[in-house]
Coordinates of C-alpha atoms in Angstrom, one line a residue:
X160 CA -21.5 38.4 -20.9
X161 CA -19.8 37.6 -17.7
X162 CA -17.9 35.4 -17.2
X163 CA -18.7 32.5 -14.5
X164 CA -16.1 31.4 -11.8
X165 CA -15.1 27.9 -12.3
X166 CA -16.4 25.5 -9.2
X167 CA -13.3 24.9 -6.6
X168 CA -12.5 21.5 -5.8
X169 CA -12.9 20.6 -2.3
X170 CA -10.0 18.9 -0.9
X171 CA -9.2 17.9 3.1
X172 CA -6.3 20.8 3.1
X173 CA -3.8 18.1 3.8
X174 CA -1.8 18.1 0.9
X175 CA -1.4 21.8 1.4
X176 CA -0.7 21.9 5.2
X177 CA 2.7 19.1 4.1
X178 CA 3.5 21.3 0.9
X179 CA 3.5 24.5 4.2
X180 CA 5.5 22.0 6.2
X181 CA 8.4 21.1 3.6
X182 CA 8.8 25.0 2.7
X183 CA 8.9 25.8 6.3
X184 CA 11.6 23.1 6.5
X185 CA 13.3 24.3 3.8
X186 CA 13.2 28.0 5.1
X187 CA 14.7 26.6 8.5
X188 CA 17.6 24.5 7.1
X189 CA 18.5 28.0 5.1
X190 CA 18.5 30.4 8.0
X191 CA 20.4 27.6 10.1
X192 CA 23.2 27.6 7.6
X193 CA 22.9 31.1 7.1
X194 CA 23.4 31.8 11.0
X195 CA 25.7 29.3 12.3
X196 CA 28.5 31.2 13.0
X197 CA 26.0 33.7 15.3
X198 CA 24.4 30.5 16.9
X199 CA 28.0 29.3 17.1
X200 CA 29.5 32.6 18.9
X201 CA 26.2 32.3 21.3
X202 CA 26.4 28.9 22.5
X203 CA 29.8 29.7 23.2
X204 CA 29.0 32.9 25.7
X205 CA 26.1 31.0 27.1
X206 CA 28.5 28.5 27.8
X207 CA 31.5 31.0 29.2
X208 CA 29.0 32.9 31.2
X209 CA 27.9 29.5 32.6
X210 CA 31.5 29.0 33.6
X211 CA 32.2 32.2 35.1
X212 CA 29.2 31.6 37.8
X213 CA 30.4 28.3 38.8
X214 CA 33.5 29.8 38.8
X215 CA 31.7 32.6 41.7
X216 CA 29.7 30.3 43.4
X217 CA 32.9 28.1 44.0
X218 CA 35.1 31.0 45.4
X219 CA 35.4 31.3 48.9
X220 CA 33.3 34.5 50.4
X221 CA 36.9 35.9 51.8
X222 CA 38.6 36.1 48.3
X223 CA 35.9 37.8 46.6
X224 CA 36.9 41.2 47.1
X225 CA 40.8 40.4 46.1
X226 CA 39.3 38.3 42.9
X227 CA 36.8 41.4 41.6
X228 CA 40.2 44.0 42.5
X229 CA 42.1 41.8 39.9
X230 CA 39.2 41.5 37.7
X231 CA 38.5 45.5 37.7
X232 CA 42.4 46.1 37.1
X233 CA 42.9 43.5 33.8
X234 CA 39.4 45.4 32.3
X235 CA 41.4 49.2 33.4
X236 CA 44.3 47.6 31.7
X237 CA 43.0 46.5 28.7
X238 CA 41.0 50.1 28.5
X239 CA 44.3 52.0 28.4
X240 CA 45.9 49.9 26.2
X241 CA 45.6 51.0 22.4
X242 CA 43.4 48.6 20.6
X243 CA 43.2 47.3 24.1
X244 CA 39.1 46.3 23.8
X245 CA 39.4 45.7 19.9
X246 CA 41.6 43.0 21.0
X247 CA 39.3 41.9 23.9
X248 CA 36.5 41.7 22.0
X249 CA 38.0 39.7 19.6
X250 CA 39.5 37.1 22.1
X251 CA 36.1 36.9 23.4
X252 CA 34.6 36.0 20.4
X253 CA 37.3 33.4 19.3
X254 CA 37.1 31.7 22.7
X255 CA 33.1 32.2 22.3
X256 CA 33.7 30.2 19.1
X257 CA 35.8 27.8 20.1
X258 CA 33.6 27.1 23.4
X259 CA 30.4 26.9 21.4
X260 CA 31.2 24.2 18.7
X261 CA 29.8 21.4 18.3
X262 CA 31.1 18.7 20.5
X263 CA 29.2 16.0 19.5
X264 CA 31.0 13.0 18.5
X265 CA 31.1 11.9 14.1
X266 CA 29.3 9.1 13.1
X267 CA 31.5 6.5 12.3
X268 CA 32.6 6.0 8.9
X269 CA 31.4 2.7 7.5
X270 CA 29.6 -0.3 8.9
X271 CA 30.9 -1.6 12.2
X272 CA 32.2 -5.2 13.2
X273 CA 28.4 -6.4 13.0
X274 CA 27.9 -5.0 9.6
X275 CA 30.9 -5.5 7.7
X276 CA 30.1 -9.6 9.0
X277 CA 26.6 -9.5 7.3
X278 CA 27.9 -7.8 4.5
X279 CA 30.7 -10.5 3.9
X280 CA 28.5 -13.6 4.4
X281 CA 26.1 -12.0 1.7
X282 CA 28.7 -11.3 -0.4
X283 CA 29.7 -15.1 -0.1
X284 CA 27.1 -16.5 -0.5
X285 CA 26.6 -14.5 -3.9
X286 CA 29.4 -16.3 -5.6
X287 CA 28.2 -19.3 -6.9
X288 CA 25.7 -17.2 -8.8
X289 CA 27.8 -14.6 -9.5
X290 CA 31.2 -15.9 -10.8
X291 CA 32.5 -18.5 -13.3
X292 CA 35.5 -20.2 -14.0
X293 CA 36.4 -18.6 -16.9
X294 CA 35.8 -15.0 -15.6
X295 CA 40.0 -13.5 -15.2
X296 CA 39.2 -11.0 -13.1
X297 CA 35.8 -11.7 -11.1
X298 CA 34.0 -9.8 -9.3
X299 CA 32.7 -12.3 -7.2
X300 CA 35.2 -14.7 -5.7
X301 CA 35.8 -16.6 -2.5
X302 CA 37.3 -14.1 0.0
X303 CA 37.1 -11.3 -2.4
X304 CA 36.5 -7.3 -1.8
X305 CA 32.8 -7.2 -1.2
X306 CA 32.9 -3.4 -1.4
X307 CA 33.4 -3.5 -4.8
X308 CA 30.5 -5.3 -5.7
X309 CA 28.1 -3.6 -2.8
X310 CA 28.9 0.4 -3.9
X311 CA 25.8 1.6 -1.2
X312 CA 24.2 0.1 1.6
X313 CA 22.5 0.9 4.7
X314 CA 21.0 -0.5 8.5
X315 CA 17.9 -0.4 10.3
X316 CA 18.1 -0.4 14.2
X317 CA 18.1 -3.7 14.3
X318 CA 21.2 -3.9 12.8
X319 CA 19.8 -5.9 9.5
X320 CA 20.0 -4.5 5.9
X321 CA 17.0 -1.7 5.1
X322 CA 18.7 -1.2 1.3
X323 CA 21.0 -2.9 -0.6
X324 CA 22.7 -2.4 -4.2
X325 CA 24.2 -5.0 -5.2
X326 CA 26.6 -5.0 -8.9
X327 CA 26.8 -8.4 -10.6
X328 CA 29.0 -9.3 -14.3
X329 CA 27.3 -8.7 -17.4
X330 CA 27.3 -12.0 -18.3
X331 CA 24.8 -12.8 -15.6
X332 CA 21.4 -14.3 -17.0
X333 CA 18.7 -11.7 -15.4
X334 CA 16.3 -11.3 -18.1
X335 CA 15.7 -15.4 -16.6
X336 CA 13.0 -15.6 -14.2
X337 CA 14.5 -18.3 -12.7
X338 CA 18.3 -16.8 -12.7
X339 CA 16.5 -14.1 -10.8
X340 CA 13.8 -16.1 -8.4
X341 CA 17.0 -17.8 -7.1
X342 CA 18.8 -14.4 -6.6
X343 CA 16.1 -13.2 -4.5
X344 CA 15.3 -15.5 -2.4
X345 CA 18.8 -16.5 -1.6
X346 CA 18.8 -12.4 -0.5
X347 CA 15.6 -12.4 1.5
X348 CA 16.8 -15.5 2.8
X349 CA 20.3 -13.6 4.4
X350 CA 19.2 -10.2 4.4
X351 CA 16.3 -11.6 7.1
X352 CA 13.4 -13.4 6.7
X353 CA 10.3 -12.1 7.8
X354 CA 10.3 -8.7 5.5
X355 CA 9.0 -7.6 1.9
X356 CA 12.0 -7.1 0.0
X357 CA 11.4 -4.9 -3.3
X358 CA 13.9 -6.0 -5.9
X359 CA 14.7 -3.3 -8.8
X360 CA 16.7 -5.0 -11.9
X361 CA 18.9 -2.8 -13.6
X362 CA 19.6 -4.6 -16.5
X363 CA 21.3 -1.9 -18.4
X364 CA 23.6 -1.0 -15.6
X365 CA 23.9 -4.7 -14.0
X366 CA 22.5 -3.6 -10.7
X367 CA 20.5 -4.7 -8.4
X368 CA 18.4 -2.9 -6.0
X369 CA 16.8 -4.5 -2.6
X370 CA 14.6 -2.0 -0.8
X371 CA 12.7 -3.2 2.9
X372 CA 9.4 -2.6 2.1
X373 CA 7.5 -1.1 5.5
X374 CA 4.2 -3.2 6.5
X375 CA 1.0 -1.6 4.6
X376 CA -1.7 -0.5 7.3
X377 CA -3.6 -2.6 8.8
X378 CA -6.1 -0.4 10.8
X379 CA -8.0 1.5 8.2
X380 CA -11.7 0.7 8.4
X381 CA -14.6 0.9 5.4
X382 CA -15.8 4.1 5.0
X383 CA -17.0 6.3 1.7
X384 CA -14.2 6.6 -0.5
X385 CA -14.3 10.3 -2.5
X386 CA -14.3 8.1 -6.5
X387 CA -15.6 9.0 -9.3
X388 CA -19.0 6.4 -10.5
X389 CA -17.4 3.3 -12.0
X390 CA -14.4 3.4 -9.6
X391 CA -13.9 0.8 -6.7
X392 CA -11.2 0.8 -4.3
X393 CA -10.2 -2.8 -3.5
X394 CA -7.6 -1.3 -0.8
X395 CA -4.1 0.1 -0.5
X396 CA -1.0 0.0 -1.4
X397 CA 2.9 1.4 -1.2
X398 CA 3.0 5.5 -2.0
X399 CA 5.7 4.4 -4.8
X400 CA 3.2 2.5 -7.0
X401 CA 0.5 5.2 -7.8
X402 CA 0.7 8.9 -8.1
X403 CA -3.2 9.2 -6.6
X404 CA -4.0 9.4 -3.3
X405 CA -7.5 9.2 -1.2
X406 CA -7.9 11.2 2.1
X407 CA -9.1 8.8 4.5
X408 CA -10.5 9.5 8.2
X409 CA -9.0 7.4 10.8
X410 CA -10.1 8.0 14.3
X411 CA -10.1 11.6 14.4
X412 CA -7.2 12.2 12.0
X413 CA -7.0 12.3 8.4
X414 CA -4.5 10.5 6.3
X415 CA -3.8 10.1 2.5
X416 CA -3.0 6.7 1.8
X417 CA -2.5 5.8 -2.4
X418 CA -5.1 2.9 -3.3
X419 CA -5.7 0.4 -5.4
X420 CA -8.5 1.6 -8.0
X421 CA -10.5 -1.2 -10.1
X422 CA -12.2 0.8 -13.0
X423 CA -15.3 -0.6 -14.4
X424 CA -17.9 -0.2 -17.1
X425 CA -18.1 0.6 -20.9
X426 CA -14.8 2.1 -21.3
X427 CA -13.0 -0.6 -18.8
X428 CA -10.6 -3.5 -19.9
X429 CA -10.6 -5.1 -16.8
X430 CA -14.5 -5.8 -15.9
X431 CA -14.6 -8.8 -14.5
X432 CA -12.9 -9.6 -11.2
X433 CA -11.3 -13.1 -9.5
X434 CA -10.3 -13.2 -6.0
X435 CA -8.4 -16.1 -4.5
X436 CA -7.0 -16.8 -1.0
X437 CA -7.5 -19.3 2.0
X438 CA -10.1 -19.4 4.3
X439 CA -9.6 -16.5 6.7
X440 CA -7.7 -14.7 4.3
X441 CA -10.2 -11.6 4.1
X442 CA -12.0 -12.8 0.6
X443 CA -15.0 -12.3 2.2
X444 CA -14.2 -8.9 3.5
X445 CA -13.1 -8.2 0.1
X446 CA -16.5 -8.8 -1.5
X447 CA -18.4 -6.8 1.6
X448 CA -16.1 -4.0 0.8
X449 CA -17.0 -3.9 -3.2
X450 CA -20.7 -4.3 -2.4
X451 CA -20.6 -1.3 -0.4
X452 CA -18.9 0.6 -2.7
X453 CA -21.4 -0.7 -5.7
X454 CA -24.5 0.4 -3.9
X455 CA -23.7 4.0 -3.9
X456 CA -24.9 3.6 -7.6
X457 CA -26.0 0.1 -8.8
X458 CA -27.8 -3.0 -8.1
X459 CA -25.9 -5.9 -6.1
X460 CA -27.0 -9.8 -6.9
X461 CA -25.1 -12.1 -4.0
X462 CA -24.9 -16.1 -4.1
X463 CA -23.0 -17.5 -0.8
X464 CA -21.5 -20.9 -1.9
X465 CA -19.8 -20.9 1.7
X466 CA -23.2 -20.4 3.4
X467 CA -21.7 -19.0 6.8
X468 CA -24.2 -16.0 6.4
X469 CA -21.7 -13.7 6.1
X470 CA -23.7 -11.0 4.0
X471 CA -27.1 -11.2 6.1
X472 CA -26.5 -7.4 6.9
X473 CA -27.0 -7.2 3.2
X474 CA -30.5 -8.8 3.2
X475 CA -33.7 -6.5 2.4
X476 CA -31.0 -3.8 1.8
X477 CA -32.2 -0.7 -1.0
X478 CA -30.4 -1.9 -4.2
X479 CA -29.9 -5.6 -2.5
X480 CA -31.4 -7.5 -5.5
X481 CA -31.0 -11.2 -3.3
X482 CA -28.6 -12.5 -1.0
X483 CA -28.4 -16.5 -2.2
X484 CA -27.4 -19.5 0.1
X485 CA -28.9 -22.1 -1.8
X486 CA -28.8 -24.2 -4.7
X487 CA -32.5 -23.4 -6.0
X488 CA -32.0 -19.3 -5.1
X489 CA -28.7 -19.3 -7.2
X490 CA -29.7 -21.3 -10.2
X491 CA -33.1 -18.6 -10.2
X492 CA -30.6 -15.2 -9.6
X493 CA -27.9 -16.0 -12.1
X494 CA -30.6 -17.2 -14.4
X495 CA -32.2 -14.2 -14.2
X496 CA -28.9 -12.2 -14.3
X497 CA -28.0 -13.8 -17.6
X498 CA -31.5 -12.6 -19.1
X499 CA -30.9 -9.4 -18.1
X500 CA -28.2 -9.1 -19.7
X501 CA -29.3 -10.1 -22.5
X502 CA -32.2 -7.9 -22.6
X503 CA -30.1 -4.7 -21.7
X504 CA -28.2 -5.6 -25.0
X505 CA -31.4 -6.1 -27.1
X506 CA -33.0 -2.5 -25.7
X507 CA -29.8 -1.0 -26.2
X508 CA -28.8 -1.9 -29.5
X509 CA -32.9 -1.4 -30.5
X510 CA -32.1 2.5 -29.1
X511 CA -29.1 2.7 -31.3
X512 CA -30.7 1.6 -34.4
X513 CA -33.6 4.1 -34.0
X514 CA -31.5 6.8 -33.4
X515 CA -32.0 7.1 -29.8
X516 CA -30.0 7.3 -26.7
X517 CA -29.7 3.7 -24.6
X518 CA -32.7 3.5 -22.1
X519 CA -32.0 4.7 -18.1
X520 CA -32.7 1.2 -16.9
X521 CA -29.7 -0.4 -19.2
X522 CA -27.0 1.8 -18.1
X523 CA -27.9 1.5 -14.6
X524 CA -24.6 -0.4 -13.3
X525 CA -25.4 -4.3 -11.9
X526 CA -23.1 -6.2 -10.0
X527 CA -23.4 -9.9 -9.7
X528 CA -21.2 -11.1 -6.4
X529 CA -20.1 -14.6 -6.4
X530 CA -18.8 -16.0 -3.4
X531 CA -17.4 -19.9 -3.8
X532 CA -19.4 -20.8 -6.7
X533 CA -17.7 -24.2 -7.0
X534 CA -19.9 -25.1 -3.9
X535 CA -23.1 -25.1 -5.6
X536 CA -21.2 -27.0 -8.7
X537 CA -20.8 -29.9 -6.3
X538 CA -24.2 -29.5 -5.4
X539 CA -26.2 -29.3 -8.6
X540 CA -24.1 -32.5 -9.8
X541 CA -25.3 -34.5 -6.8
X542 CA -29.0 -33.4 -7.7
X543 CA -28.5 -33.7 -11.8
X544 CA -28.7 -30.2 -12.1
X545 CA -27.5 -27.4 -14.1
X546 CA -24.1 -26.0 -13.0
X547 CA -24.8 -22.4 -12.1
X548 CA -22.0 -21.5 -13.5
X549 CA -23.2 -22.0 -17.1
X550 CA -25.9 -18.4 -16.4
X551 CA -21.8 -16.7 -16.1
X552 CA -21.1 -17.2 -19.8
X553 CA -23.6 -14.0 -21.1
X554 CA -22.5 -11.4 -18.4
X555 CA -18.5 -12.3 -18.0
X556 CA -18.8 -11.6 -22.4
X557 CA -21.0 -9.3 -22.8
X558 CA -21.5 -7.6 -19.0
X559 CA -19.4 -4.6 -20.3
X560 CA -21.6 -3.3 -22.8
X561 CA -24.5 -4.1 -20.6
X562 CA -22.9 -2.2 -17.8
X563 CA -23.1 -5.7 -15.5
X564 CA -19.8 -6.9 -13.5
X565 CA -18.8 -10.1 -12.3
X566 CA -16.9 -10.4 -9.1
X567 CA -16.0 -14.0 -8.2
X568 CA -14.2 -15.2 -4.9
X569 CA -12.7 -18.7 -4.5
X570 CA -10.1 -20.8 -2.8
X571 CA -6.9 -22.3 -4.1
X572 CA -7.9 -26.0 -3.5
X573 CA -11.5 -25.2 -5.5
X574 CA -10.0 -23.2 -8.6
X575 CA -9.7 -26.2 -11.0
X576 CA -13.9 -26.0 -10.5
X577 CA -14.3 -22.6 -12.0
X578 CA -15.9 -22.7 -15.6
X579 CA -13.2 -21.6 -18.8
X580 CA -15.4 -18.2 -19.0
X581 CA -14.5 -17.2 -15.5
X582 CA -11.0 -17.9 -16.2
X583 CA -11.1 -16.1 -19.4
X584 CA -12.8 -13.1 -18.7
X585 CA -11.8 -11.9 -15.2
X586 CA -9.1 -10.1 -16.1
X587 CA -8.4 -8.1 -13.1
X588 CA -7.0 -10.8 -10.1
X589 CA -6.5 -10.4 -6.6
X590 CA -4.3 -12.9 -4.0
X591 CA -4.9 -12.4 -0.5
X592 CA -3.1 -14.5 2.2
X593 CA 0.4 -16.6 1.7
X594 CA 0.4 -18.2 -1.6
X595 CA 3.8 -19.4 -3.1
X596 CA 5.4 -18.1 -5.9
X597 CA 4.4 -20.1 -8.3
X598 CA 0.7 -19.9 -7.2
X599 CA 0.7 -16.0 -7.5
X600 CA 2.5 -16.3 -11.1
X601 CA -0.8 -18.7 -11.5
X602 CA -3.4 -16.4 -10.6
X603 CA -2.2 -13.2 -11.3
X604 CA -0.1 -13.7 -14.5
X605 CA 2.8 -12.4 -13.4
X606 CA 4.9 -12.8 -10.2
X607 CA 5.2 -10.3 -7.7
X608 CA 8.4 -8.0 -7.3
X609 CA 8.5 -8.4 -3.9
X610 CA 9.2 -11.6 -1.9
X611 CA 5.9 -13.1 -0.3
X612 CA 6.4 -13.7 3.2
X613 CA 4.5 -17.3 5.4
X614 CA 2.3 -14.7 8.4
X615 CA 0.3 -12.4 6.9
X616 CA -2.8 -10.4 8.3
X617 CA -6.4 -10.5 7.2
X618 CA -7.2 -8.6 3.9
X619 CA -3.1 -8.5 3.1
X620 CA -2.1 -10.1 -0.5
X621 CA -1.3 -8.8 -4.1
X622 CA -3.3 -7.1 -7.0
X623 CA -3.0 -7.0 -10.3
X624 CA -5.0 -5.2 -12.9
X625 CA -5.3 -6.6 -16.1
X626 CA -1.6 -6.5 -18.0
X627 CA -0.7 -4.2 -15.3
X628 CA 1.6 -4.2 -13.0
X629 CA 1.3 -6.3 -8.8
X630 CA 0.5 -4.0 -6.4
X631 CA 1.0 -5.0 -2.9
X632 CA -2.7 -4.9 -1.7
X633 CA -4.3 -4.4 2.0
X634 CA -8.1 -4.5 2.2
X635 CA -9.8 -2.2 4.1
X636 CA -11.3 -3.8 7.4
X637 CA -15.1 -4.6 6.3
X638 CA -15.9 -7.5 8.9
X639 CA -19.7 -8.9 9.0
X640 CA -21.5 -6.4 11.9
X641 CA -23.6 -9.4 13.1
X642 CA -20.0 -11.4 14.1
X643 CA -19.2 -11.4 17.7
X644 CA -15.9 -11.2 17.2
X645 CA -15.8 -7.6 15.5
X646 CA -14.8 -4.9 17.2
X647 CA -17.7 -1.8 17.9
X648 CA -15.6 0.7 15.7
X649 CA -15.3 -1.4 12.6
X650 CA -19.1 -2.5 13.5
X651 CA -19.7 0.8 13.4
X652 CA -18.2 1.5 10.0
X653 CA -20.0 -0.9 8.2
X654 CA -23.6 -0.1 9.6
X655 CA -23.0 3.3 8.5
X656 CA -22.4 2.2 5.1
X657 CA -25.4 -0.1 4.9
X658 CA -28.4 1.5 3.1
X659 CA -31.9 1.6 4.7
X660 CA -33.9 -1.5 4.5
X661 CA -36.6 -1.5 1.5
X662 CA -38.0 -5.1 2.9
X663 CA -37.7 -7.2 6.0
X664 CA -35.5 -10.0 5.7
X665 CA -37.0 -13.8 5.2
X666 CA -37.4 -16.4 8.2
X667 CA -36.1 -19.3 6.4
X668 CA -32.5 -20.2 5.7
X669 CA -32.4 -19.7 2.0
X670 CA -32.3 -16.1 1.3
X671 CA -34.3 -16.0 -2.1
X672 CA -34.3 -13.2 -4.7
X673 CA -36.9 -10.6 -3.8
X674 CA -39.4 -11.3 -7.1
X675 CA -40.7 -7.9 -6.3
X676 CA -37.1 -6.7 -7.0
X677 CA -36.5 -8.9 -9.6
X678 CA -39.5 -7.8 -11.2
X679 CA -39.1 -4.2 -10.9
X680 CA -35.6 -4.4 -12.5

């Protein structure tokens, strides 16, 4: 029987054209080193040729004849002479070689006036943390060596410190968070403020690392990510954090740029997600971006505490269960989302029992997007109703098996309003906007490795992934369409994302859940 070819994988060719690059690189570095002594010989005639026509053009007309008759003679000489144009020729090419070498001045050796002044006040201003009484022969003391204890180092343009590694005594506390918060931001503070620093503790080899972090990109649009069903790509992050990366089309060029992946669904440990930030921060983008993504192959349930009407373009969208903005539409959706939950778990586990496989319509995935429910908390108090948070309890515990995921959005002055299942069962967190330290630690579990910095673009904060480690994060730009203020390109991005419209959107200003929808489901 023959054997069939296995299926290629389609890829954008670009990790092949930089693999082509490097090698070429390589190749070139090689035959450079390999022919430097020829390049240097040719330089060097290129040069004495050079030389010799100024040296023409520069002699008077009526000494030209006298000049050539003394030229002609030497080369008549020479000729006679026994090894007469061995020895020419090997003049020539040692005053070839010594013409053609390379003039060009060496980089000084070791930080200039500037430098070593930047060096010694961070030095300095390491002691107190650094040194102790006690301690004969410090490491760190007033007006001490500070090569000793910074072994490599280097500049940006700018003259400020791009990477730093710093020694420090054993006896120095750093498995303290707090012995090591006040090391790094007494660094960020003198290195320059305004960067991402990446600190790397070395506590075997009492080191410490400090890396610049360049800015994460800010201009990639929404578009279709090439995942895998059950995979969302909340945004992007730095190359060093993840060995994956997406090719993305920008303009008419193609990048790879490593993301952030969220993994969802039977097999997941992280199903459930909690977004926090300030308004303006991009939580709202963040939530556009994920329902795009989710209606590739689910169903997507919305309630807008914030009520701007930020996810109209969602409205009477195929897969678009409701869009909620108010009170009476989100008590109905998440009360419905809860019994269908529940219901996906009774058909399921009735399937199991008999032997069979789960029914199409359980495993179908069903996102339920929450956008500031603490809004209609408020609300359903005034009125003496039930919180709407209460419907979260069945799908943040049991939305795994039932292939239904919670995604929940709120600000930092509103968290202490979120129910005790949202806290407990969103398990993958996401920061976006400035947030102190001890906010981040808060949210995400763990503080960052990098110093937060006070100006930070839209969509721009930090990730983190159950008990995984922070990623620095960058949502990709998913504005609302219908906003004035959006440019045409990333309008243009998310229209093409939108799926057709299966109904016409209502007149009134609550945006209800389609019962034929509901029904149907």
């Amino acid at each position: 029987m023959a054997r069939r070819p296995l299926p290629r994988i389609l890829s954008t060719g670009s990790a092949q054209i930089a693999r082509s690059r490097e090698l070429a690189r390589t190749a070139a570095d090689s035959a450079t080193d390999v022919l430097h002594p020829l390049i240097t010989i040719s330089r060097g005639l290129r040069r004495l040729a050079s030389a010799g026509r100024r040296r023409w053009a520069e002699t008077p007309k009526d000494k030209r004849g006298p000049l050539l008759f003394l030229v002609a003679s030497v080369v008549l000489v020479v000729a006679f002479v026994p090894y007469g144009p061995l020895l020419a020729v090997v003049a020539l090419m040692a005053a070839a070689a010594w013409q053609g070498r390379d003039r060009t001045p060496p980089a000084p050796e070791g930080p200039d006036e500037a430098q070593t002044a930047r060096l010694g006040s961070l030095y300095e201003a390491l002691v107190p943390y650094f040194s102790t009484a006690e301690d004969p022969t410090p490491l760190y003391a007033h007006g001490g060596d500070w090569e000793k204890a910074f072994p490599a180092y280097d500049f940006d343009e700018s003259g400020r410190v791009a990477r730093l590694r710093v020694r420090y005594p054993a006896y120095f506390p750093d498995g303290e968070a707090e012995s090591r918060a006040r090391v790094e931001q007494l660094l960020s503070a003198k290195a320059g403020r305004g960067r991402e620093y990446l600190f790397a503790w070395d506590e075997e080899g009492n080191e410490l690392t400090v890396d610049v972090l360049a800015p994460l990109p800010t201009d990639l649009a929404a578009q279709r990510f090439v995942t895998a069903p059950g995979e969302t790509v909340l945004g992007f992050t730095d190359p060093s954090h993840t060995q994956r990366t997406l090719p993305l089309t920008h303009g008419e060029e193609q990048r790879d740029v490593p993301p952030v992946v969220w993994r969802t669904g039977i097999r997941s440990t992280e199903p459930h997600l909690l977004a926090v930030g300030q308004p303006g921060t991009g939580t709202s983008t963040l939530l556009r971006s994920i329902a795009l993504q989710a209606l590739r192959y689910g169903d997507v349930l919305i309630v807008d505490g914030g009520g701007t009407g930020e996810y109209a373009c969602l409205t009477g969208r195929d897969g678009v269960l409701g869009v909620e903005v108010g009170l009476a539409g989100a008590l109905t959706g998440l009360e419905w989302a809860a019994q269908e939950t529940e219901r996906r778990l009774i058909a399921a586990n009735r399937a199991r029992q008999e032997g069979h496989p789960p029914p199409e319509d359980t495993k179908r995935p069903l996102w339920i997007l929450l956008d500031r429910p603490t809004a209609f908390t408020h609300l359903a108090a005034a009125d003496g109703q039930k919180d709407p948070q209460t419907y979260l309890h069945t799908p943040l515990r049991h939305g795994r098996a039932a292939a239904v995921t919670v995604v929940v959005t709120e600000q930092f002055d509103a968290l202490d309003g979120l129910g005790d299942a949202v806290r407990q069962h969103t398990r993958a967190r996401v920061v976006l906007g400035p947030a102190s330290p001890h906010q981040l630690a808060a949210v995400l579990g763990a503080p960052p490795h990098t110093t937060p910095v006070d100006h930070m673009p839209p969509g721009r904060g930090y990730a983190r992934l159950g008990t995984g480690p922070v990623h620095r994060l960058q949502v990709p730009a998913t504005p609302d369409p219908y906003d004035d203020a959006t440019s045409d390109a990333d309008r243009q991005a998310v229209l093409d994302l939108l799926p057709p419209r299966s109904a016409p959107p209502l007149d009134d200003d609550t945006v209800s859940v389609e019962t034929v929808s509901l029904e149907k489901a």
